[in-house]
Every structure is written in structure tokens, then in C-alpha cells.
Coordinates of N, CA and C and ligand atoms in Angstrom, one line a residue:
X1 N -16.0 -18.9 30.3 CA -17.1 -19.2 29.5 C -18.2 -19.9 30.2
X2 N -19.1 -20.0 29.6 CA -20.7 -20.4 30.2 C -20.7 -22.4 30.3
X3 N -20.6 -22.7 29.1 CA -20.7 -23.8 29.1 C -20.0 -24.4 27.9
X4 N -20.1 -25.7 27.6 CA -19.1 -26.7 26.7 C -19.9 -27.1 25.5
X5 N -19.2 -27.0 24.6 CA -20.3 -27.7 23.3 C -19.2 -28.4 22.6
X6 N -19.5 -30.1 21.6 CA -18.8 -30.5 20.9 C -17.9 -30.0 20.3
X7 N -18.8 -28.9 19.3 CA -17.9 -28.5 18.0 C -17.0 -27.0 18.6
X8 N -17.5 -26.8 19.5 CA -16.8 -25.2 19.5 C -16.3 -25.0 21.4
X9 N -15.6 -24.3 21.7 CA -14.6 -24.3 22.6 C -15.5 -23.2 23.6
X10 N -16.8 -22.5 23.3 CA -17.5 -21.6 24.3 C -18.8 -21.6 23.3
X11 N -19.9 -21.3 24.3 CA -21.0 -21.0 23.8 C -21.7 -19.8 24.9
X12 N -21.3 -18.6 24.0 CA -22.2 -17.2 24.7 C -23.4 -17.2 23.9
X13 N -24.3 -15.9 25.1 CA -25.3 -16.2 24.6 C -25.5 -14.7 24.6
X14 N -26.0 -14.1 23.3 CA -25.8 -12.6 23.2 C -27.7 -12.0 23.3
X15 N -28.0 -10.9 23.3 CA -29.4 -10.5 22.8 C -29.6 -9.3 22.2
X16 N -30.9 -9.4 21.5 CA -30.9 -7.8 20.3 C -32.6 -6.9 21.1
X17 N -31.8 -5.8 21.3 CA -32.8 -5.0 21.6 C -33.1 -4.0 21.3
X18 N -34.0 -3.1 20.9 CA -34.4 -1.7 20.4 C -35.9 -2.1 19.8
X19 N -36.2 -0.6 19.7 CA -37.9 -0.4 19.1 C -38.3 -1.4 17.6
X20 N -39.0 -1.7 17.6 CA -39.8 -2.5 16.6 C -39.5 -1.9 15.1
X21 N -39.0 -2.4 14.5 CA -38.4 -2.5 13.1 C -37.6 -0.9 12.3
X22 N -36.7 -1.4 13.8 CA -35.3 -0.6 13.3 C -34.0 -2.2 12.9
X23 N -34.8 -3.0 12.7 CA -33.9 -3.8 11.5 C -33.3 -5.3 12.8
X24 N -33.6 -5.9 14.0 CA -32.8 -6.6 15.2 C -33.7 -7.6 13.9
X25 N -34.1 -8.2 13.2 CA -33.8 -9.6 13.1 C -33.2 -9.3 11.6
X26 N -33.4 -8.7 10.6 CA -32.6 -8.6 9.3 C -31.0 -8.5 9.7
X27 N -30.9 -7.7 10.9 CA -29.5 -7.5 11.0 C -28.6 -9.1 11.7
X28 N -29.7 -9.8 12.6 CA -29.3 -11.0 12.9 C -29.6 -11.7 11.6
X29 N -30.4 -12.2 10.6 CA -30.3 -12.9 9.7 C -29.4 -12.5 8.4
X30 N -28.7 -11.2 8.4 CA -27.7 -11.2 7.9 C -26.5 -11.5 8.7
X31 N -26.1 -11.6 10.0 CA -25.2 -12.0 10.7 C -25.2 -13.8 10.6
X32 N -26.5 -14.2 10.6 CA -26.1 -15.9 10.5 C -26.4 -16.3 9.6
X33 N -26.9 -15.5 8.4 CA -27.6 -16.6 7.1 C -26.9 -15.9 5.9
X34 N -26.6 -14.7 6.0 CA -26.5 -13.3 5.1 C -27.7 -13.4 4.3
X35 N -28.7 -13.2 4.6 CA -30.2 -13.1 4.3 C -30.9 -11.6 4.8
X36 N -31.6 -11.2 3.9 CA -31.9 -10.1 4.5 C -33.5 -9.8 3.4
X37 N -34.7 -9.4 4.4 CA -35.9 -8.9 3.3 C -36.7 -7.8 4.0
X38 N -36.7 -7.5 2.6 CA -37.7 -5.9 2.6 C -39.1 -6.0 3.1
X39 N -39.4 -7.3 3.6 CA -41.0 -7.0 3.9 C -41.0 -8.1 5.0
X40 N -40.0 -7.8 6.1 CA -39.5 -8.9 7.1 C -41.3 -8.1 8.1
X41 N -41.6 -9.3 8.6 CA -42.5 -8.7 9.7 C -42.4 -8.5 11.6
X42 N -42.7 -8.1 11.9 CA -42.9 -7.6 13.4 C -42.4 -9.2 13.7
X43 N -41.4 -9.0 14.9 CA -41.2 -10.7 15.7 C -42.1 -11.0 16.8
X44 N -42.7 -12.0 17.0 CA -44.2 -12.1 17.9 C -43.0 -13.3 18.9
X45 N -42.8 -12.7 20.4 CA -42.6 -13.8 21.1 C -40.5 -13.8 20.8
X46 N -40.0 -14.6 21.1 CA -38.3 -14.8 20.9 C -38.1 -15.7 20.1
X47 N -36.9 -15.3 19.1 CA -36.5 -16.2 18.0 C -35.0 -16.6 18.6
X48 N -34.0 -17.4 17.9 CA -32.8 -17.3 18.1 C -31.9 -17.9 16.7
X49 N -30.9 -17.2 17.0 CA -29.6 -18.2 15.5 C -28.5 -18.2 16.4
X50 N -27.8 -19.1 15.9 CA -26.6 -19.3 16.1 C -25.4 -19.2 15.0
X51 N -24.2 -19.0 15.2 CA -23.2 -18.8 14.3 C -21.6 -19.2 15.1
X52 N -20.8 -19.9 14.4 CA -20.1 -20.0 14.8 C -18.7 -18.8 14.4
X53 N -18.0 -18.3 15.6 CA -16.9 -17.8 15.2 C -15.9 -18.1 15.9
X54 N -14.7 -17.6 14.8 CA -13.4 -18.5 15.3 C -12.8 -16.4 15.7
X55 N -12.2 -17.0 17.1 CA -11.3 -16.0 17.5 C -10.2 -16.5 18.2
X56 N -9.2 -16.2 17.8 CA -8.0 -16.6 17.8 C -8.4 -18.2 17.3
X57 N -7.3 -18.8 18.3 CA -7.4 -20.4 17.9 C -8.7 -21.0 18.7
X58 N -9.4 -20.2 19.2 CA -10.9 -20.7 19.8 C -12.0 -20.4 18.9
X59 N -12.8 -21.7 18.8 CA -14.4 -21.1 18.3 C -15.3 -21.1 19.2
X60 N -16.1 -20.1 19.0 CA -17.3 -19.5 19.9 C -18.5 -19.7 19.2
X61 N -18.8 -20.5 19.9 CA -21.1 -20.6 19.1 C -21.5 -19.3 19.8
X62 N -22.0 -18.5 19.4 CA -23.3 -17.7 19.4 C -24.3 -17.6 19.0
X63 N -24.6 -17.5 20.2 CA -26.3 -17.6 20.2 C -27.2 -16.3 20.7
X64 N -27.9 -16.0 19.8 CA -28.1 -14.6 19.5 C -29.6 -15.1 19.7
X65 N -30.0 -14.2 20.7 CA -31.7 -14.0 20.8 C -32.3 -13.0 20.4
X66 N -33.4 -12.8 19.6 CA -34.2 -11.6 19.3 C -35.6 -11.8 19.5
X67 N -36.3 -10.2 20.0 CA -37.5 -10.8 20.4 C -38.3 -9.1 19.8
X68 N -39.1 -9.1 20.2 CA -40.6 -7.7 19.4 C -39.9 -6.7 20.0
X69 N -40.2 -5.9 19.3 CA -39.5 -4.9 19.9 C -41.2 -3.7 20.7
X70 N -42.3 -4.3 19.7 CA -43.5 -4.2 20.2 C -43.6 -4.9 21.9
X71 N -44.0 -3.7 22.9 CA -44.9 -4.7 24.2 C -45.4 -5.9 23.9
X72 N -46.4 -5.8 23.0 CA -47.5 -6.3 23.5 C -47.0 -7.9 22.6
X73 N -46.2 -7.9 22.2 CA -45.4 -9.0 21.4 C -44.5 -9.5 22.0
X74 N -43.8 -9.3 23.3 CA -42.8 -9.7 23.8 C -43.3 -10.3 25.1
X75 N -41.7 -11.3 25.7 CA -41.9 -12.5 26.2 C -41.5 -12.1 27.7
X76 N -41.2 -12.7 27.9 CA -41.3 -12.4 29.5 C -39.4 -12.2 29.7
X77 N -39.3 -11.0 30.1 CA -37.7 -10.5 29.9 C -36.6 -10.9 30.8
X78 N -37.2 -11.0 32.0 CA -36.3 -11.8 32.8 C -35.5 -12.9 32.2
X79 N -36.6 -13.8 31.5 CA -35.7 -14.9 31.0 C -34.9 -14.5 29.5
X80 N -35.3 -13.8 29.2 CA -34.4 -13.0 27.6 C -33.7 -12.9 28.4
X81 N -33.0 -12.4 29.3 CA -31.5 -11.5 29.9 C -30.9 -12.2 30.4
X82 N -31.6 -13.7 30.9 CA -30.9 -14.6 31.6 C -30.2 -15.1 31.0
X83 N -28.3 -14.9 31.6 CA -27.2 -15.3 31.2 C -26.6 -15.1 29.8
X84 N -27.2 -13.6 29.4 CA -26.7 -13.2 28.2 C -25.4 -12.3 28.7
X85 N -24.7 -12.3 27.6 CA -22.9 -11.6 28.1 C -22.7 -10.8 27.0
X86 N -23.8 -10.3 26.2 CA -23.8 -9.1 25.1 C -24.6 -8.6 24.6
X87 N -24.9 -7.8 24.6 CA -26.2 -7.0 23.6 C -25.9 -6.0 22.7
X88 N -27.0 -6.2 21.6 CA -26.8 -5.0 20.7 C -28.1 -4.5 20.4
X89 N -27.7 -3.0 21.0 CA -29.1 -2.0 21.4 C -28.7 -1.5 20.2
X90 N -30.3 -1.6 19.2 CA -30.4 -1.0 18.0 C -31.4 0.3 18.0
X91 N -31.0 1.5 16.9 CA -31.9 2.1 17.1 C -31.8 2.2 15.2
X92 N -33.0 3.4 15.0 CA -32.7 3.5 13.2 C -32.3 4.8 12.8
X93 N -31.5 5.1 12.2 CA -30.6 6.9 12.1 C -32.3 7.8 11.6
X94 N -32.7 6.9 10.9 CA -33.9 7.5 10.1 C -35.3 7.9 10.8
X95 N -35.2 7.3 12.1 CA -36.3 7.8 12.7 C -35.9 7.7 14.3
X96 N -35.8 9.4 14.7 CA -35.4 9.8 15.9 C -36.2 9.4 17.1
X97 N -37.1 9.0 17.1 CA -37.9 7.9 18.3 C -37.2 7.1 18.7
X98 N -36.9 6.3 17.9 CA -36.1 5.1 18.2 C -34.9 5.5 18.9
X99 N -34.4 6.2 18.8 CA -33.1 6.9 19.1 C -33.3 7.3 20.6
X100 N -34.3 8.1 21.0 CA -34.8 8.5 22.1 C -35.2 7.5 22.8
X101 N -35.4 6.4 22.6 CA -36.0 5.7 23.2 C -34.7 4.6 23.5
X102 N -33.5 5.2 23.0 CA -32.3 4.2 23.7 C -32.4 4.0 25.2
X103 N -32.4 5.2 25.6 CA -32.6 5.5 27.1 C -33.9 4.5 27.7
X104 N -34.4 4.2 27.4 CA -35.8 3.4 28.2 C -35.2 1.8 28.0
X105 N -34.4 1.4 26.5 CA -33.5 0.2 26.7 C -32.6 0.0 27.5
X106 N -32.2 1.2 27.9 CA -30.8 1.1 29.0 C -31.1 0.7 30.1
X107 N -32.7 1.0 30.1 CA -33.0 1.0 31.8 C -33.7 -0.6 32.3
X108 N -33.7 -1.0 31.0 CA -34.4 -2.4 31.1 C -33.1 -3.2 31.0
X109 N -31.9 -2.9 30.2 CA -31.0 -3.6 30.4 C -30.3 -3.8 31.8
X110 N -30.5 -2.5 32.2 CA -29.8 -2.4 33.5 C -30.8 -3.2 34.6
X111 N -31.7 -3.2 34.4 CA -32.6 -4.0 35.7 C -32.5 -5.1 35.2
X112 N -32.5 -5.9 34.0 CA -32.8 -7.2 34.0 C -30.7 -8.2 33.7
X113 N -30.3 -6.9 33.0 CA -29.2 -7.6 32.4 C -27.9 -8.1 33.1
X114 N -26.9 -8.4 33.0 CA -25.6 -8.8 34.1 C -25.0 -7.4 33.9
X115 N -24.1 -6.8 34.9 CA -24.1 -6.0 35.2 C -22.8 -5.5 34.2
X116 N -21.7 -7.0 34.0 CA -21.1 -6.4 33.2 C -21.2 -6.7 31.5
X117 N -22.2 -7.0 31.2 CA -22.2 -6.9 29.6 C -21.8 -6.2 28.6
X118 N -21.5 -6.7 27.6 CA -21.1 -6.3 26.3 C -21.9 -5.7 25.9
X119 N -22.0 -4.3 25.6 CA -23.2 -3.3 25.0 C -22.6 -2.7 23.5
X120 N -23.1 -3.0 22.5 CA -22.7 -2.1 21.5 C -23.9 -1.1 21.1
X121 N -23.8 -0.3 21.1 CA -24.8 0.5 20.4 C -24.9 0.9 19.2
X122 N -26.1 0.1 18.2 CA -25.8 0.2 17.0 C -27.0 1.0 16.2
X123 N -26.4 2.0 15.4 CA -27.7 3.0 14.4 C -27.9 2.5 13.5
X124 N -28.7 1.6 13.2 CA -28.9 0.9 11.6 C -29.6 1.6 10.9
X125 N -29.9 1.2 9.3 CA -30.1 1.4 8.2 C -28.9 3.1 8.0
X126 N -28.1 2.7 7.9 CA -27.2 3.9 7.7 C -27.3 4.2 6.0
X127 N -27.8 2.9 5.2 CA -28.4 3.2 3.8 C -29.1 4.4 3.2
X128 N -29.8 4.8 4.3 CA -31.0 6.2 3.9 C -29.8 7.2 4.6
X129 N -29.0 7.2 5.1 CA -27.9 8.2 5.5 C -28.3 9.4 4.6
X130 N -28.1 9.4 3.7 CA -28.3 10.8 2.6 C -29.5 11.5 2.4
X131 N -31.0 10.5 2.6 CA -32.1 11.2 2.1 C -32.8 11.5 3.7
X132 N -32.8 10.7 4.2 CA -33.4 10.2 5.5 C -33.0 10.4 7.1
X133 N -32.0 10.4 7.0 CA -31.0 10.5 8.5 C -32.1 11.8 9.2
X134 N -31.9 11.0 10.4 CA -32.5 11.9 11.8 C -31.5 12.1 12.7
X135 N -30.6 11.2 12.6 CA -29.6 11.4 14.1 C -28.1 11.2 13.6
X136 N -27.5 11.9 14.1 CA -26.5 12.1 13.2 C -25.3 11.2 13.9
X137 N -24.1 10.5 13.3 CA -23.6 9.9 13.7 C -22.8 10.5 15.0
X138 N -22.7 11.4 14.9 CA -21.8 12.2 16.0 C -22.9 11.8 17.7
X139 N -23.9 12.4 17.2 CA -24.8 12.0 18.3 C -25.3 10.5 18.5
X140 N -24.9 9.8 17.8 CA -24.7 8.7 18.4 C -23.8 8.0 19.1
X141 N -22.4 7.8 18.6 CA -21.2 8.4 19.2 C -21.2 9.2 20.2
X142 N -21.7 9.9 20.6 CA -21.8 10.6 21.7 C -22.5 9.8 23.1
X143 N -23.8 9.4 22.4 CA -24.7 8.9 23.4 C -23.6 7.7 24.0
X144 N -23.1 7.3 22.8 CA -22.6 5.9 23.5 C -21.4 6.0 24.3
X145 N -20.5 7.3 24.5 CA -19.7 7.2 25.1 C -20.3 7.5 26.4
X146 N -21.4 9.0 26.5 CA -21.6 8.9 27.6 C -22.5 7.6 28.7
X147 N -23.0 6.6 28.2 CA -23.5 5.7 28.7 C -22.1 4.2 28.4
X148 N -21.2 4.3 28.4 CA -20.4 3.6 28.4 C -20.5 2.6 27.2
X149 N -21.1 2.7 26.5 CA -20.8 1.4 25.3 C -20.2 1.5 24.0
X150 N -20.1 0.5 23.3 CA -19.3 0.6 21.8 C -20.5 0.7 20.8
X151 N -19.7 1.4 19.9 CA -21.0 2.0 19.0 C -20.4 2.0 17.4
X152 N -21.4 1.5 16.3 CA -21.5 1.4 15.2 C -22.3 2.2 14.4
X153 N -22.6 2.2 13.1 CA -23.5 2.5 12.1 C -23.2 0.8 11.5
X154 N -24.5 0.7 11.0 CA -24.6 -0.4 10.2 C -25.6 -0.7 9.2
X155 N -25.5 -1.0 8.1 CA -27.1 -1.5 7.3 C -27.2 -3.0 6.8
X156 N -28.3 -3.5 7.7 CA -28.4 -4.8 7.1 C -28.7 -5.0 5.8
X157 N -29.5 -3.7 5.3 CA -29.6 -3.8 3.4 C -28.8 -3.9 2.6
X158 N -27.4 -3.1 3.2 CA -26.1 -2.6 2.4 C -25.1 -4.0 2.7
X159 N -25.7 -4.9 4.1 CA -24.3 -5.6 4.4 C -23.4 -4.7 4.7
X160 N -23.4 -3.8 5.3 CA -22.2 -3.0 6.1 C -22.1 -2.8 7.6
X161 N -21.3 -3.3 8.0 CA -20.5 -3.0 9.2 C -21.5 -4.0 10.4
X162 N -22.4 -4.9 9.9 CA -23.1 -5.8 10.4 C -22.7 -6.8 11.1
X163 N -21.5 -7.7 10.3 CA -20.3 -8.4 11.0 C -19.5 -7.9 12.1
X164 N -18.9 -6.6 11.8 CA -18.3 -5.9 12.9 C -18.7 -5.9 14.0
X165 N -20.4 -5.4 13.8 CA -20.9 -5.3 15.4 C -21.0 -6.1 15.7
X166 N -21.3 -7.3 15.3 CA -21.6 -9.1 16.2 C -20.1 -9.1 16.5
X167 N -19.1 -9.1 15.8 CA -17.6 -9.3 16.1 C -17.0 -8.4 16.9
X168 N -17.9 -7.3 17.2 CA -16.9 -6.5 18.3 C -17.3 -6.7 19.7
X169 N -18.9 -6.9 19.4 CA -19.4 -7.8 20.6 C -18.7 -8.7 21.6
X170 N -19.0 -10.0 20.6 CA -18.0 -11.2 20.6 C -17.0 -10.9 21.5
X171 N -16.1 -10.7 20.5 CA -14.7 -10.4 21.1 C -14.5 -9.8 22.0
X172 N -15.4 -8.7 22.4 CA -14.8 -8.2 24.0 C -15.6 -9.0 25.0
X173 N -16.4 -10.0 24.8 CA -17.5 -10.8 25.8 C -16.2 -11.2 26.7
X174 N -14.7 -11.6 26.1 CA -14.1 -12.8 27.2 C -12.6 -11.9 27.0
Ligands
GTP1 P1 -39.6 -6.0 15.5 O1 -39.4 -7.5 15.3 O2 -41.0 -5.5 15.3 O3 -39.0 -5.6 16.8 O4 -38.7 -5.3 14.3 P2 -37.2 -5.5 13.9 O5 -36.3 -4.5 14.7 O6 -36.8 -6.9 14.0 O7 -37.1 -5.0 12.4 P3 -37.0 -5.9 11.1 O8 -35.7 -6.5 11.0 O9 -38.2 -6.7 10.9 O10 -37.0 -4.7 10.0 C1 -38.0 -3.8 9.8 C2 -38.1 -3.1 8.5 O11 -36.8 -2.4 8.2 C3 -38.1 -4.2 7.3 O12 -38.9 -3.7 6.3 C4 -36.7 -4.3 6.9 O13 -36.6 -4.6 5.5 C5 -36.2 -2.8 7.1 N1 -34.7 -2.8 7.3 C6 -34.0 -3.5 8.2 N2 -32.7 -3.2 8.2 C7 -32.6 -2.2 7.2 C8 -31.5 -1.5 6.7 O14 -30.3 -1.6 7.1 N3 -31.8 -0.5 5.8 C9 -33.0 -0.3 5.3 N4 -33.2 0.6 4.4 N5 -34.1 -1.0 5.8 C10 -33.9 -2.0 6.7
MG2 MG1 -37.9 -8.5 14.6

């Protein structure tokens, strides 16, 4: 582990990345508040939450960073990546850009990130699955094996499978 805190036995430090409003701060503020809104705006600059989890007989603070998924709104990335031990690369099922553009997150994770991090790859708003879907879970699943990471569907609208991906994160960090 990184470092020592009072209340909890590790403190990692995770980060959320993908294209601009494929859901990285709804899905974190349902991961630490279970809060979620329909008219959340663009993140200007880096936010953070924290949450505590218990695995096994240890609890872990996480600390989850999020930042724009816009350029021209984002912070200086060296220090985003500095000494994070997980990420979760978001893309949206509903609009295949974002999806395409996994590949341009990979390459920034890979230049700025530790080398062995925790990567889940997650397709959110799986809610419009039925009217809406652009990318089909198979092909995501796919993407993520061949670039080595763990991979979800998730909707922070629905509260589904939102916990999992912070928890599967988590849990393989140590
Ligand atoms: P940036 O901060 O610009 O990078 O965007 P972001 O990735 O943080 O997106 P944000 O969480 O702000 O969500 C963008 C829009 O998508 C908002 O209108 C959300 O309400 C909506 N949204 C987020 N998650 C879901 C989801 O699971 N399902 C649906 N249907 N909409 C979602
Ligand atoms: Mg945001």
C-alpha cells in the first residue's frame, strides 16, 4: 500500500477516464454518494471522492479522481496519473466515438500511467441498451481482452453494476 490513514488500513488512489459525458462523474457520485443527475455538467479542471471499503478484514479509502473529459478543460495529466493504482476507462454503448476513442485513452494511460495498473474497461449507460446501443457488448469484451483489461457494462442511471466496477478495481489493486 501507498500510505497510512487513521480510520482505514490503505489509502489507493484510483482515476476515471474517457470522452466527456459518457457518465465518469455520475458514475463516481453514485459510487460515493449514490447520487446521480440528469443534467450533471461538463467537469472543468479535477474533482475527487473518497469512499471507504472493507475487503476482507482490511479497509481501503479510495480516492477516486475525475477530471474533463474535454481538452480544453483538463488539468495537467502528469499529475492526474501520479501514483494512481487503477483506472476506469469509460466509454458510452450509445455513442460509438467514445468507444473509438478507447484507443487514444490507452495511449495516454500508457505514457503517463504505472505500468502495472488496474484497468477496467467500462461501457456505461447500458440503460439505452435496447433503443440506443452502438457497441455491442461482445465488442467490448473483446476490446478488453485484447488490450488486457477487465471489463463491465454499467449504468449510473439504473445503479447497475456501478459498485462492481469500483469493487473489481479495488480488489485486484493489491
Ligand atoms: P465530462 O465531465 O465532460 O468529461 O463528462 P462525464 O463523463 O463526467 O459525464 P457526466 O457524468 O457529466 O454525464 C453526462 C450526461 O450523461 C449527463 O446528462 C448524465 O445524466 C448522463 N448519464 C450519465 N450516466 C448515465 C447512464 O448510466 N445512463 C444514462 N441514460 N445517462 C447517463
Ligand atoms: Mg465529469
Amino acid at each position: 500500500a501507498d500510505s497510512y490513514d487513521e480510520e482505514c488500513d490503505y489509502l489507493f488512489k484510483a482515476v476515471l477516464i474517457g470522452d466527456s459525458a459518457v457518465g465518469k462523474s455520475n458514475l463516481l457520485s453514485r459510487f460515493a454518494t449514490d447520487e446521480f443527475r440528469l443534467d450533471s455538467k461538463p467537469t472543468i479542471g479535477v474533482e475527487f471522492a473518497y469512499r471507504n471499503v472493507k475487503i476482507g478484514d482490511k479497509i481501503i479509502k479510495a480516492q477516486i479522481w475525475d477530471t474533463a473529459g474535454q481538452e480544453r478543460f483538463r488539468a495537467i495529466t502528469s499529475s492526474y496519473y501520479r501514483g494512481a493504482l487503477g483506472a476506469l476507462l469509460v466509454y458510452d454503448i450509445s455513442r460509438r466515438t467514445t468507444f473509438r476513442n478507447v484507443k487514444k485513452w490507452m495511449h495516454e494511460l500508457r505514457e503517463f500511467g504505472n505500468l502495472d495498473m488496474v484497468v477496467v474497461l467500462v461501457g456505461n449507460k447500458s440503460d439505452l441498451g435496447d433503443q440506443r446501443r452502438e457497441v455491442s457488448e461482445e465488442e467490448g469484451r473483446n476490446l478488453a481482452e485484447m488490450e488486457g483489461l477487465f471489463f463491465m457494462e454499467t449504468s449510473a442511471l439504473e445503479n447497475v453494476n456501478v459498485e462492481e466496477a469500483f469493487l473489481r478495481m479495488i480488489t485486484k489493486i493489491h
